[in-house]
Amino acid sequence: PELGERLARPTAWVMGNEGKGLRRLTRERCDALVAIPMMGAVESLNVSVATAVCLYATQAARANPAAVGKSHHKAETRK
């Protein structure tokens, strides 16, 4: 299923720490691993900001599953 369809279902986010991310066994138990695409000079987000982005994306997907990921795809093609 597409990302929008996945996020429209019940979802549990497991966030990694800012240094090492998730432990190996935790990663292995996850259904999917995602990364937030970074543009510009910013290399990473702290875990609270990353959590906010993920929760926002989940809510947006539930409102309009077909639109999820479209703006990121357009940004990627401009490079």
Coordinates of C-alpha atoms in Angstrom, one line a residue, residues 22-30:
L22 CA 16.7 2.7 17.1
R23 CA 18.3 -0.4 18.6
R24 CA 18.7 -3.3 16.2
L25 CA 16.0 -5.5 17.7
T26 CA 13.5 -2.6 17.8
R27 CA 14.2 -1.9 14.1
E28 CA 13.6 -5.5 13.2
R29 CA 10.2 -5.5 14.9
C30 CA 8.9 -2.5 13.0

